[in-house]
Amino acid sequence: LTQAASQYYKPVYTPATRVRQLGPLKVADKPECQLACDCARQNSTNCSSFNPPIPRSNCMAYFYKDGKCALLGESAFGGCTVKNTEYVLIPDPCLNYNCSNHGKCAVFEGWNPYCQCEEGFQGENCE
């Protein structure tokens, strides 16, 4: 999985109707998954092997596992799926989160930023 700078792919729940619309795509191997991403962006003319055709989307990255491929990023439907998980591109939660005294921003599983403080500092922003 690749990530755009200052952005993350956040997993969110996907209803069954969107799973049917968005995939996952069955592919032979990882290079075919990459080709699907290229075809979704319309960056390849070698897309005739996909039937039905790959829906147009702003594929920023792809996820491949066990013959299944998800095109990740903002698509015409607002996201992309693998099984019952939808991935949407979000800004980096740490982008505007300030930590003092050389503290480093990190992100919990719930996508909430927090500060990891250097030794000797504590508090929400390591003040």
Tab-separated table of C-alpha atoms in Angstrom:
chain	number	residue	atom	x	y	z
A	1	LEU	CA	0.000	0.000	0.000
A	2	THR	CA	1.309	3.403	-0.894
A	3	GLN	CA	0.205	6.632	0.734
A	4	ALA	CA	0.129	10.158	-0.595
A	5	ALA	CA	2.123	12.667	1.456
A	6	SER	CA	0.143	14.128	4.358
A	7	GLN	CA	-2.782	11.794	3.719
A	8	TYR	CA	-3.923	8.422	5.028
A	9	TYR	CA	-6.350	5.748	3.909
A	10	LYS	CA	-8.877	5.401	6.701
A	11	PRO	CA	-10.967	2.212	6.858
A	12	VAL	CA	-14.695	2.744	7.415
A	13	TYR	CA	-17.662	0.366	7.345
A	14	THR	CA	-19.256	-0.262	3.953
A	15	PRO	CA	-22.866	-1.354	3.371
A	16	ALA	CA	-23.376	-4.432	1.182
A	17	THR	CA	-24.745	-2.340	-1.694
A	18	ARG	CA	-21.461	-0.431	-1.961
A	19	VAL	CA	-19.452	-3.647	-1.792
A	20	ARG	CA	-21.354	-4.814	-4.874
A	21	GLN	CA	-20.632	-1.510	-6.648
A	22	LEU	CA	-16.956	-1.198	-5.778
A	23	GLY	CA	-15.489	-4.664	-5.637
A	24	PRO	CA	-13.252	-6.202	-4.534
A	25	LEU	CA	-11.925	-7.069	-7.985
A	26	LYS	CA	-10.678	-10.588	-8.622
A	27	VAL	CA	-7.233	-10.448	-10.221
A	28	ALA	CA	-4.534	-12.973	-11.108
A	29	ASP	CA	-1.683	-11.248	-9.297
A	30	LYS	CA	-0.354	-7.999	-7.834
A	31	PRO	CA	0.736	-6.526	-11.227
A	32	GLU	CA	-2.827	-6.987	-12.501
A	33	CYS	CA	-4.064	-5.083	-9.445
A	34	GLN	CA	-1.662	-2.246	-10.333
A	35	LEU	CA	-3.011	-2.337	-13.899
A	36	ALA	CA	-6.566	-2.037	-12.549
A	37	CYS	CA	-5.531	1.076	-10.637
A	38	ASP	CA	-3.951	2.502	-13.805
A	39	CYS	CA	-7.089	1.678	-15.799
A	40	ALA	CA	-9.329	3.355	-13.210
A	41	ARG	CA	-7.264	6.538	-13.606
A	42	GLN	CA	-7.378	6.039	-17.383
A	43	ASN	CA	-3.560	5.891	-17.456
A	44	SER	CA	-3.468	2.679	-19.494
A	45	THR	CA	-4.878	1.515	-22.810
A	46	ASN	CA	-4.383	-2.167	-21.917
A	47	CYS	CA	-7.669	-2.476	-19.983
A	48	SER	CA	-9.749	-4.720	-22.237
A	49	SER	CA	-9.007	-7.805	-20.087
A	50	PHE	CA	-11.261	-6.464	-17.313
A	51	ASN	CA	-14.853	-7.572	-17.754
A	52	PRO	CA	-16.875	-5.766	-16.600
A	53	PRO	CA	-14.712	-2.700	-17.279
A	54	ILE	CA	-12.943	-1.035	-14.346
A	55	PRO	CA	-15.073	1.891	-13.143
A	56	ARG	CA	-13.380	5.260	-13.468
A	57	SER	CA	-11.952	6.495	-10.171
A	58	ASN	CA	-9.155	8.603	-8.767
A	59	CYS	CA	-7.137	5.556	-7.728
A	60	MET	CA	-4.312	6.802	-5.516
A	61	ALA	CA	-3.053	3.364	-4.446
A	62	TYR	CA	-4.166	-0.240	-4.387
A	63	PHE	CA	-4.464	-3.070	-1.874
A	64	TYR	CA	-3.801	-6.650	-3.025
A	65	LYS	CA	-4.339	-9.822	-1.022
A	66	ASP	CA	-5.138	-13.401	-2.033
A	67	GLY	CA	-6.271	-12.574	-5.568
A	68	LYS	CA	-8.459	-9.666	-4.492
A	69	CYS	CA	-7.739	-6.070	-5.371
A	70	ALA	CA	-9.116	-2.830	-3.946
A	71	LEU	CA	-8.546	0.476	-5.666
A	72	LEU	CA	-7.933	2.992	-2.921
A	73	GLY	CA	-8.686	6.678	-3.030
A	74	GLU	CA	-11.557	8.936	-3.891
A	75	SER	CA	-13.701	7.332	-6.571
A	76	ALA	CA	-16.974	8.268	-8.191
A	77	PHE	CA	-18.632	6.496	-5.248
A	78	GLY	CA	-16.494	8.225	-2.583
A	79	GLY	CA	-14.178	5.346	-1.707
A	80	CYS	CA	-13.061	1.832	-2.501
A	81	THR	CA	-13.609	-1.504	-0.841
A	82	VAL	CA	-12.086	-4.799	0.150
A	83	LYS	CA	-14.630	-7.206	1.604
A	84	ASN	CA	-16.774	-5.058	3.918
A	85	THR	CA	-14.231	-2.329	4.487
A	86	GLU	CA	-14.223	0.928	2.592
A	87	TYR	CA	-11.075	3.043	2.420
A	88	VAL	CA	-11.298	6.787	2.035
A	89	LEU	CA	-8.473	9.246	1.640
A	90	ILE	CA	-8.302	11.694	4.572
A	91	PRO	CA	-5.895	14.474	5.525
A	92	ASP	CA	-3.149	13.606	7.994
A	93	PRO	CA	-4.747	13.976	11.476
A	94	CYS	CA	-1.412	15.373	12.746
A	95	LEU	CA	-1.233	18.096	10.105
A	96	ASN	CA	-2.521	20.875	12.402
A	97	TYR	CA	-1.866	19.212	15.773
A	98	ASN	CA	0.954	20.917	17.647
A	99	CYS	CA	3.131	19.178	20.219
A	100	SER	CA	5.492	21.286	22.367
A	101	ASN	CA	9.004	20.494	23.570
A	102	HIS	CA	9.937	18.162	20.691
A	103	GLY	CA	6.895	15.939	21.266
A	104	LYS	CA	5.767	13.918	18.245
A	105	CYS	CA	2.211	13.596	17.011
A	106	ALA	CA	0.862	10.051	16.668
A	107	VAL	CA	-2.567	8.679	15.774
A	108	PHE	CA	-4.780	6.239	17.701
A	109	GLU	CA	-6.769	3.563	15.835
A	110	GLY	CA	-9.780	5.893	15.956
A	111	TRP	CA	-7.760	8.437	13.921
A	112	ASN	CA	-7.479	10.805	16.890
A	113	PRO	CA	-4.117	12.582	17.161
A	114	TYR	CA	-2.141	12.731	20.413
A	115	CYS	CA	1.342	13.796	21.479
A	116	GLN	CA	4.114	11.367	22.377
A	117	CYS	CA	6.155	13.448	24.827
A	118	GLU	CA	9.896	13.488	25.359
A	119	GLU	CA	11.075	12.341	28.806
A	120	GLY	CA	10.340	14.978	31.434
A	121	PHE	CA	7.297	16.435	29.642
A	122	GLN	CA	3.633	15.528	29.848
A	123	GLY	CA	0.176	16.901	29.186
A	124	GLU	CA	-2.013	16.974	26.104
A	125	ASN	CA	0.576	18.920	24.105
A	126	CYS	CA	3.722	18.025	26.127
A	127	GLU	CA	3.711	21.475	27.715
